[in-house]
Amino acid sequence: MRLAPYDGRILRIRILTMAAGLALSACFGQPANSDAIYGSHSYMCCLENTILSWHAGQHVILHWQPTPPQRTTDPKPHEIVLTISLTGPFPSVEALKQATSQGVRPPGVTTIDAAPIKVNDRDVVSAASELDLPSDLAHGYYNLATEAVEAGQSVGGGAVINVVR
């Protein structure tokens, strides 16, 4: 059976239309990586904050907990710096809160810093900060400050610790 000239033109038009459609879809398609979704998380500290009395000379380990991941299309991991400091002594919780809210550092107040921990927002790791309390640490109330800094933004927390002898 032989095709009429009219049928051949229709076939050629269909083939050319499909070829043009494939060429245009290749030109306007999205990059291969644009559909990738990544999990990005941060950290918060610490379950051990429920024990609010420490002793002079004690070695304290505080564990950072990863937060639930947020969805992102950014393929690059971002560094997070985790820090903890203990500042005091203060004679009362009220004096501690007043000094920290006003940014005042009374005479005799010292700060003990844990070594900063560097992690990233992609890898879930078991990070832990360690504080070695001096054996001659004065008793009183201390501010435990925690902070996770990522890309210039910080999230922090705090707790009041009673250091006893």
Short mmCIF file of C-alpha atoms in Angstrom, two decimals:
data_model
loop_
_atom_site.label_atom_id
_atom_site.label_comp_id
_atom_site.label_asym_id
_atom_site.label_seq_id
_atom_site.Cartn_x
_atom_site.Cartn_y
_atom_site.Cartn_z
CA MET A 1 0.00 0.00 0.00
CA ARG A 2 1.34 3.34 -1.01
CA LEU A 3 0.94 6.54 1.05
CA ALA A 4 -0.58 9.54 -0.59
CA PRO A 5 1.67 12.68 -0.71
CA TYR A 6 -0.66 14.26 1.85
CA ASP A 7 -0.02 11.42 4.36
CA GLY A 8 3.77 11.75 3.95
CA ARG A 9 3.66 15.47 4.74
CA ILE A 10 1.71 14.81 7.92
CA LEU A 11 4.21 12.17 8.96
CA ARG A 12 7.13 14.55 8.33
CA ILE A 13 5.42 17.35 10.25
CA ARG A 14 4.83 15.02 13.21
CA ILE A 15 8.46 13.87 13.19
CA LEU A 16 9.75 17.46 12.94
CA THR A 17 7.41 18.56 15.75
CA MET A 18 8.62 15.76 18.04
CA ALA A 19 12.27 16.55 17.23
CA ALA A 20 11.70 20.25 17.93
CA GLY A 21 9.97 19.42 21.21
CA LEU A 22 12.87 17.22 22.31
CA ALA A 23 15.40 19.90 21.36
CA LEU A 24 13.50 22.61 23.27
CA SER A 25 13.08 20.44 26.35
CA ALA A 26 16.84 19.83 26.38
CA CYS A 27 17.50 23.58 26.16
CA PHE A 28 15.05 24.60 28.87
CA GLY A 29 15.41 21.62 31.21
CA GLN A 30 16.60 22.09 34.78
CA PRO A 31 20.14 21.20 35.86
CA ALA A 32 20.52 17.67 37.18
CA ASN A 33 21.32 18.79 40.77
CA SER A 34 18.39 21.21 41.15
CA ASP A 35 16.01 18.45 42.26
CA ALA A 36 18.26 17.21 45.09
CA ILE A 37 17.01 17.79 48.63
CA TYR A 38 19.41 17.74 51.59
CA GLY A 39 18.86 17.58 55.33
CA SER A 40 20.34 20.47 57.30
CA HIS A 41 20.33 20.44 61.12
CA SER A 42 21.82 22.30 64.05
CA TYR A 43 22.52 21.35 67.66
CA MET A 44 21.11 22.16 71.06
CA CYS A 45 22.54 21.50 74.46
CA CYS A 46 22.19 19.61 76.86
CA LEU A 47 20.23 16.89 78.59
CA GLU A 48 22.57 17.12 81.55
CA ASN A 49 21.15 20.60 82.35
CA THR A 50 18.55 18.84 84.47
CA ILE A 51 21.25 18.23 87.10
CA LEU A 52 21.68 21.75 88.40
CA SER A 53 24.12 21.17 91.27
CA TRP A 54 27.79 20.59 90.53
CA HIS A 55 30.82 20.25 92.78
CA ALA A 56 34.14 22.08 92.74
CA GLY A 57 36.74 19.79 91.12
CA GLN A 58 34.11 17.93 89.09
CA HIS A 59 34.67 16.94 85.46
CA VAL A 60 31.41 17.75 83.61
CA ILE A 61 30.53 16.34 80.18
CA LEU A 62 27.64 18.02 78.35
CA HIS A 63 26.22 16.31 75.26
CA TRP A 64 24.93 18.27 72.26
CA GLN A 65 21.79 16.92 70.61
CA PRO A 66 21.19 17.32 66.85
CA THR A 67 17.96 19.09 65.98
CA PRO A 68 15.53 17.58 63.46
CA PRO A 69 16.76 18.32 59.92
CA GLN A 70 15.28 21.04 57.76
CA ARG A 71 14.98 20.49 54.00
CA THR A 72 17.31 22.49 51.76
CA THR A 73 18.48 22.47 48.15
CA ASP A 74 21.88 23.93 49.11
CA PRO A 75 24.42 21.15 48.48
CA LYS A 76 27.20 22.70 50.60
CA PRO A 77 27.69 21.75 54.27
CA HIS A 78 27.99 24.72 56.65
CA GLU A 79 30.24 24.82 59.71
CA ILE A 80 28.65 25.07 63.15
CA VAL A 81 30.71 26.10 66.19
CA LEU A 82 29.40 24.83 69.54
CA THR A 83 30.50 26.67 72.69
CA ILE A 84 29.80 26.41 76.41
CA SER A 85 30.85 28.72 79.22
CA LEU A 86 30.24 28.78 82.96
CA THR A 87 30.27 32.23 84.62
CA GLY A 88 30.03 33.02 88.31
CA PRO A 89 29.82 32.91 91.25
CA PHE A 90 26.83 35.05 92.04
CA PRO A 91 25.34 35.25 95.55
CA SER A 92 21.80 34.53 94.34
CA VAL A 93 19.84 33.56 91.24
CA GLU A 94 18.39 37.08 91.15
CA ALA A 95 21.89 38.64 91.13
CA LEU A 96 22.93 36.26 88.33
CA LYS A 97 19.89 37.10 86.20
CA GLN A 98 20.30 40.83 86.77
CA ALA A 99 24.01 40.78 85.86
CA THR A 100 23.53 38.66 82.72
CA SER A 101 20.54 40.67 81.48
CA GLN A 102 22.48 43.94 81.90
CA GLY A 103 25.81 42.59 80.63
CA VAL A 104 27.47 43.43 83.97
CA ARG A 105 30.42 41.45 85.30
CA PRO A 106 30.86 42.07 89.05
CA PRO A 107 34.29 41.78 90.68
CA GLY A 108 35.30 38.20 91.51
CA VAL A 109 33.22 36.67 88.72
CA THR A 110 35.15 34.29 86.46
CA THR A 111 34.35 32.35 83.32
CA ILE A 112 35.34 28.79 82.49
CA ASP A 113 35.14 27.95 78.77
CA ALA A 114 34.93 24.51 77.22
CA ALA A 115 36.96 24.04 74.04
CA PRO A 116 34.85 25.02 71.00
CA ILE A 117 33.60 22.10 68.89
CA LYS A 118 33.37 22.42 65.10
CA VAL A 119 30.78 20.30 63.31
CA ASN A 120 28.66 20.84 60.19
CA ASP A 121 24.96 20.91 59.37
CA ARG A 122 24.98 17.67 57.34
CA ASP A 123 26.81 15.09 59.46
CA VAL A 124 25.02 13.96 62.61
CA VAL A 125 27.72 13.45 65.23
CA SER A 126 27.79 12.83 68.98
CA ALA A 127 29.36 16.08 70.12
CA ALA A 128 30.22 16.62 73.78
CA SER A 129 31.71 19.62 75.56
CA GLU A 130 33.80 19.13 78.68
CA LEU A 131 34.27 21.47 81.63
CA ASP A 132 36.89 20.85 84.29
CA LEU A 133 35.80 22.74 87.38
CA PRO A 134 38.75 23.86 89.50
CA SER A 135 38.95 22.27 92.93
CA ASP A 136 39.03 25.74 94.50
CA LEU A 137 36.00 26.98 92.55
CA ALA A 138 33.94 29.24 94.81
CA HIS A 139 30.49 28.02 95.71
CA GLY A 140 27.50 29.99 94.46
CA TYR A 141 25.29 30.35 91.43
CA TYR A 142 26.77 30.17 87.92
CA ASN A 143 25.36 30.93 84.49
CA LEU A 144 25.84 28.05 82.05
CA ALA A 145 25.66 29.58 78.55
CA THR A 146 25.44 27.40 75.44
CA GLU A 147 25.65 28.60 71.85
CA ALA A 148 25.58 27.09 68.34
CA VAL A 149 26.87 29.56 65.70
CA GLU A 150 26.28 28.94 62.00
CA ALA A 151 26.72 31.40 59.14
CA GLY A 152 26.77 34.40 61.47
CA GLN A 153 23.57 33.38 63.27
CA SER A 154 23.52 31.96 66.75
CA VAL A 155 21.11 29.96 68.84
CA GLY A 156 21.79 29.69 72.52
CA GLY A 157 20.47 28.73 75.86
CA GLY A 158 21.34 28.88 79.47
CA ALA A 159 20.83 27.35 82.84
CA VAL A 160 21.56 28.27 86.42
CA ILE A 161 24.06 25.92 88.07
CA ASN A 162 24.58 25.79 91.82
CA VAL A 163 28.20 24.95 92.59
CA VAL A 164 28.53 23.40 96.03
CA ARG A 165 31.55 22.18 97.97
#
